[in-house]
GROMACS .gro file of C-alpha atoms in nm:
model
  238
    1MET     CA    1  12.272  11.354  13.862
    2THR     CA    2  12.023  11.415  13.634
    3SER     CA    3  11.832  11.202  13.523
    4LYS     CA    4  11.836  11.075  13.178
    5PRO     CA    5  11.622  11.269  12.941
    6MET     CA    6  11.261  11.049  12.876
    7TYR     CA    7  11.358  11.030  12.464
    8ARG     CA    8  11.629  10.854  12.545
    9GLN     CA    9  11.412  10.634  12.786
   10ILE     CA   10  11.175  10.577  12.550
   11ALA     CA   11  11.460  10.464  12.258
   12ASP     CA   12  11.649  10.267  12.461
   13ALA     CA   13  11.303  10.081  12.557
   14LEU     CA   14  11.249  10.044  12.208
   15ARG     CA   15  11.601   9.908  12.139
   16GLU     CA   16  11.554   9.630  12.395
   17GLN     CA   17  11.237   9.547  12.277
   18VAL     CA   18  11.411   9.500  11.932
   19GLN     CA   19  11.733   9.310  12.136
   20ARG     CA   20  11.515   9.059  12.309
   21GLY     CA   21  11.303   9.002  11.975
   22GLU     CA   22  11.002   9.103  12.062
   23LEU     CA   23  11.018   9.314  11.801
   24LYS     CA   24  11.171   9.187  11.458
   25ALA     CA   25  11.323   9.332  11.115
   26GLY     CA   26  11.045   9.441  10.961
   27ASP     CA   27  10.778   9.468  11.217
   28ALA     CA   28  10.592   9.829  11.241
   29LEU     CA   29  10.656  10.011  11.582
   30PRO     CA   30  10.341  10.120  11.774
   31THR     CA   31  10.252  10.473  11.626
   32GLU     CA   32  10.319  10.801  11.741
   33SER     CA   33  10.000  10.810  11.907
   34ALA     CA   34  10.052  10.428  12.091
   35LEU     CA   35  10.390  10.559  12.217
   36GLN     CA   36  10.252  10.889  12.332
   37GLU     CA   37   9.951  10.758  12.541
   38THR     CA   38  10.219  10.434  12.672
   39TYR     CA   39  10.480  10.741  12.818
   40ALA     CA   40  10.289  11.001  12.888
   41VAL     CA   41  10.483  11.212  12.668
   42SER     CA   42  10.449  11.463  12.389
   43ARG     CA   43  10.459  11.412  12.032
   44VAL     CA   44  10.789  11.648  11.996
   45THR     CA   45  10.949  11.392  12.293
   46VAL     CA   46  10.804  11.050  12.038
   47ARG     CA   47  10.960  11.202  11.844
   48GLN     CA   48  11.299  11.268  11.956
   49ALA     CA   49  11.314  10.925  12.003
   50LEU     CA   50  11.199  10.748  11.683
   51LYS     CA   51  11.443  10.984  11.536
   52LEU     CA   52  11.756  10.843  11.747
   53LEU     CA   53  11.717  10.541  11.656
   54THR     CA   54  11.688  10.622  11.305
   55GLU     CA   55  12.005  10.784  11.298
   56GLN     CA   56  12.163  10.481  11.490
   57ASN     CA   57  12.012  10.269  11.188
   58ILE     CA   58  11.787  10.034  11.414
   59ILE     CA   59  11.437  10.189  11.245
   60GLU     CA   60  11.354  10.365  10.957
   61SER     CA   61  11.040  10.546  10.908
   62ILE     CA   62  10.812  10.547  10.602
   63GLN     CA   63  10.598  10.857  10.460
   64GLY     CA   64  10.253  10.798  10.503
   65SER     CA   65  10.303  10.407  10.678
   66GLY     CA   66  10.475  10.457  11.046
   67SER     CA   67  10.788  10.360  11.166
   68TYR     CA   68  10.906   9.975  11.143
   69VAL     CA   69  11.236   9.815  11.263
   70LYS     CA   70  11.528   9.820  10.988
   71GLU     CA   71  11.556   9.540  10.717
   72GLU     CA   72  11.878   9.329  10.672
   73ARG     CA   73  11.955   9.474  10.332
   74VAL     CA   74  11.876   9.232  10.078
   75ASN     CA   75  12.186   9.073   9.857
   76TYR     CA   76  12.187   9.141   9.503
   77ASP     CA   77  12.429   8.950   9.292
   78ILE     CA   78  12.484   9.093   8.996
   79TYR     CA   79  12.591   8.726   8.821
   80GLN     CA   80  12.262   8.559   8.946
   81LEU     CA   81  11.978   8.587   8.772
   82THR     CA   82  11.732   8.541   9.002
   83SER     CA   83  11.392   8.672   9.104
   84PHE     CA   84  11.232   8.900   9.354
   85TYR     CA   85  11.134   8.621   9.545
   86GLU     CA   86  11.427   8.403   9.502
   87LYS     CA   87  11.643   8.658   9.656
   88LEU     CA   88  11.448   8.616   9.989
   89ALA     CA   89  11.426   8.263  10.019
   90ASP     CA   90  11.661   8.245  10.281
   91ARG     CA   91  11.493   8.507  10.471
   92ASN     CA   92  11.180   8.350  10.538
   93VAL     CA   93  11.001   8.668  10.547
   94GLU     CA   94  10.660   8.761  10.433
   95THR     CA   95  10.661   8.931  10.017
   96HIS     CA   96  10.408   9.086   9.829
   97SER     CA   97  10.291   9.243   9.517
   98ASP     CA   98  10.083   9.576   9.452
   99VAL     CA   99   9.973   9.549   9.106
  100GLN     CA  100   9.884   9.922   9.010
  101ILE     CA  101   9.864   9.879   8.655
  102PHE     CA  102   9.803   9.639   8.432
  103GLU     CA  103   9.690   9.642   8.057
  104VAL     CA  104   9.786   9.605   7.677
  105VAL     CA  105   9.909   9.914   7.474
  106LYS     CA  106  10.107   9.928   7.144
  107ALA     CA  107  10.456   9.957   7.135
  108ASP     CA  108  10.634  10.307   6.990
  109GLU     CA  109  10.945  10.298   6.797
  110SER     CA  110  11.143  10.253   7.083
  111LEU     CA  111  11.009  10.010   7.289
  112ALA     CA  112  10.955   9.785   7.009
  113GLN     CA  113  11.294   9.791   6.938
  114THR     CA  114  11.381   9.702   7.297
  115LEU     CA  115  11.161   9.432   7.215
  116LEU     CA  116  11.274   9.337   6.899
  117LEU     CA  117  10.937   9.352   6.739
  118THR     CA  118  10.726   9.580   6.542
  119ALA     CA  119  10.574   9.903   6.649
  120GLY     CA  120  10.236   9.860   6.694
  121GLU     CA  121  10.269   9.536   6.782
  122LYS     CA  122  10.110   9.482   7.154
  123VAL     CA  123  10.279   9.458   7.495
  124TRP     CA  124  10.188   9.414   7.829
  125HIS     CA  125  10.211   9.714   8.037
  126VAL     CA  126  10.283   9.633   8.402
  127LYS     CA  127  10.346   9.880   8.753
  128ARG     CA  128  10.376   9.706   9.080
  129VAL     CA  129  10.524   9.782   9.430
  130ARG     CA  130  10.684   9.492   9.559
  131PHE     CA  131  10.718   9.473   9.923
  132ILE     CA  132  10.886   9.248  10.209
  133LYS     CA  133  10.650   9.241  10.489
  134GLN     CA  134  10.447   9.575  10.495
  135LYS     CA  135  10.735   9.798  10.340
  136PRO     CA  136  10.750   9.932  10.032
  137VAL     CA  137  11.120   9.845   9.866
  138THR     CA  138  11.082   9.865   9.471
  139LEU     CA  139  10.875  10.038   9.199
  140GLU     CA  140  10.895   9.777   8.930
  141GLU     CA  141  10.722   9.880   8.574
  142THR     CA  142  10.785   9.604   8.277
  143TRP     CA  143  10.705   9.560   7.939
  144MET     CA  144  10.618   9.210   7.840
  145PRO     CA  145  10.510   9.096   7.496
  146LEU     CA  146  10.131   8.991   7.424
  147ALA     CA  147  10.197   8.765   7.170
  148LEU     CA  148  10.473   8.529   7.405
  149PHE     CA  149  10.257   8.611   7.702
  150PRO     CA  150   9.825   8.640   7.585
  151ASP     CA  151   9.699   8.477   7.917
  152LEU     CA  152   9.931   8.624   8.143
  153THR     CA  153   9.657   8.760   8.451
  154TRP     CA  154   9.662   9.022   8.728
  155GLU     CA  155   9.707   8.746   8.971
  156VAL     CA  156  10.006   8.614   8.797
  157MET     CA  157  10.215   8.960   8.834
  158GLU     CA  158  10.118   8.998   9.202
  159ASN     CA  159  10.328   8.739   9.234
  160SER     CA  160  10.638   8.558   9.055
  161LYS     CA  161  10.695   8.662   8.717
  162TYR     CA  162  10.943   8.429   8.659
  163HIS     CA  163  10.770   8.120   8.830
  164TYR     CA  164  10.540   8.171   8.528
  165ILE     CA  165  10.735   8.184   8.262
  166GLU     CA  166  10.904   7.881   8.370
  167GLN     CA  167  10.691   7.678   8.501
  168ILE     CA  168  10.372   7.772   8.380
  169LYS     CA  169  10.462   7.868   8.007
  170LYS     CA  170  10.758   7.616   8.014
  171MET     CA  171  10.990   7.833   7.866
  172VAL     CA  172  11.448   7.891   7.938
  173ILE     CA  173  11.500   8.171   8.019
  174ASP     CA  174  11.857   8.240   7.951
  175ARG     CA  175  11.982   8.553   8.060
  176SER     CA  176  11.925   8.930   8.131
  177GLU     CA  177  12.104   9.274   8.025
  178GLN     CA  178  12.103   9.471   8.339
  179GLU     CA  179  12.216   9.857   8.367
  180ILE     CA  180  12.242  10.038   8.696
  181VAL     CA  181  12.221  10.422   8.785
  182PRO     CA  182  12.203  10.656   9.076
  183VAL     CA  183  11.876  10.917   8.972
  184MET     CA  184  11.761  11.140   9.202
  185PRO     CA  185  11.379  10.997   9.254
  186ASP     CA  186  11.051  11.168   9.076
  187GLU     CA  187  10.700  11.252   9.293
  188GLU     CA  188  10.569  10.847   9.181
  189THR     CA  189  10.878  10.704   9.325
  190ILE     CA  190  10.909  10.909   9.632
  191ALA     CA  191  10.529  10.830   9.704
  192ALA     CA  192  10.552  10.468   9.619
  193LEU     CA  193  10.827  10.346   9.829
  194GLY     CA  194  10.774  10.615  10.067
  195ILE     CA  195  11.173  10.816  10.085
  196ASP     CA  196  11.350  11.113  10.066
  197PRO     CA  197  11.296  11.326   9.782
  198THR     CA  198  11.642  11.488   9.902
  199ARG     CA  199  11.842  11.074   9.802
  200PRO     CA  200  11.947  10.922   9.565
  201ILE     CA  201  11.726  10.609   9.454
  202LEU     CA  202  11.908  10.305   9.237
  203GLU     CA  203  11.760  10.265   8.855
  204LYS     CA  204  11.799   9.919   8.746
  205ILE     CA  205  11.724   9.900   8.359
  206SER     CA  206  11.714   9.521   8.209
  207ARG     CA  207  11.612   9.316   7.954
  208GLY     CA  208  11.543   8.962   7.982
  209PHE     CA  209  11.597   8.703   7.689
  210LEU     CA  210  11.451   8.369   7.656
  211LYS     CA  211  11.707   8.070   7.578
  212ASP     CA  212  11.615   8.084   7.194
  213GLY     CA  213  11.704   8.502   7.142
  214ARG     CA  214  11.357   8.630   7.177
  215VAL     CA  215  11.333   8.872   7.440
  216PHE     CA  216  11.024   8.827   7.654
  217GLU     CA  217  11.097   9.167   7.923
  218TYR     CA  218  11.216   9.532   7.951
  219SER     CA  219  11.172   9.664   8.309
  220ARG     CA  220  11.230   9.920   8.490
  221ASN     CA  221  11.324   9.922   8.863
  222ARG     CA  222  11.372  10.171   9.115
  223PHE     CA  223  11.498  10.044   9.448
  224LYS     CA  224  11.615  10.257   9.803
  225SER     CA  225  11.954  10.287   9.844
  226ASP     CA  226  11.942  10.152  10.177
  227ASP     CA  227  11.715   9.820  10.109
  228TYR     CA  228  11.959   9.650   9.925
  229ARG     CA  229  12.335   9.551   9.883
  230PHE     CA  230  12.461   9.499   9.503
  231THR     CA  231  12.780   9.255   9.505
  232LEU     CA  232  12.989   9.103   9.211
  233ILE     CA  233  13.303   8.913   9.207
  234ALA     CA  234  13.524   9.077   8.981
  235ARG     CA  235  13.803   8.831   8.846
  236ARG     CA  236  14.180   8.953   8.668
  237HIS     CA  237  14.209   8.859   8.365
  238ARG     CA  238  14.536   8.668   8.281
   0.00000   0.00000   0.00000
């Protein structure tokens, strides 16, 4: 009887670490070099083991970052208007946002119409990558009226925008109009989320309204499709 191939032995050992809880959802696996040294094998053998675990949906690879134990998908209830942090509140996981752009721009005709402003009015333009642990899962681009939020800061956008609006500004958020479509990722999204350029992603375009009817944000979010699960309840008309 032939012994099990070395790459399968490595995959088994890593899988057992996950099952025992030594490696938890979202944790980074040892680097390829570390695995080579630990098991005294070639890089090709290590990559075969990681490929097998990826195919079994136990781990996932992030370009330029490494391999991670696969997280349970984030449940995105379309009928509940919640922030990124609120969606993950019951998961007890570390989250953070990497703000890449934080600037004031003048709204062109199209953006002004979307935000119910006059062309030329100033708006915040913010772009940030949202992380679960150290894994990027969402690329978000947002425009918010400067007149509504003159004291908006970089630090606010590193955390919860909704907390700032509701708890600091004491504004009442009423609703969000959303459109979700599958799109092919552009180069920026591929680089930000470390995704396969041949696989489609989900893009959510939304416009948020305050209780008094003012539009407080226009956002474009791009999600890794295997990190999110979108749910809704459809009731039959009587």
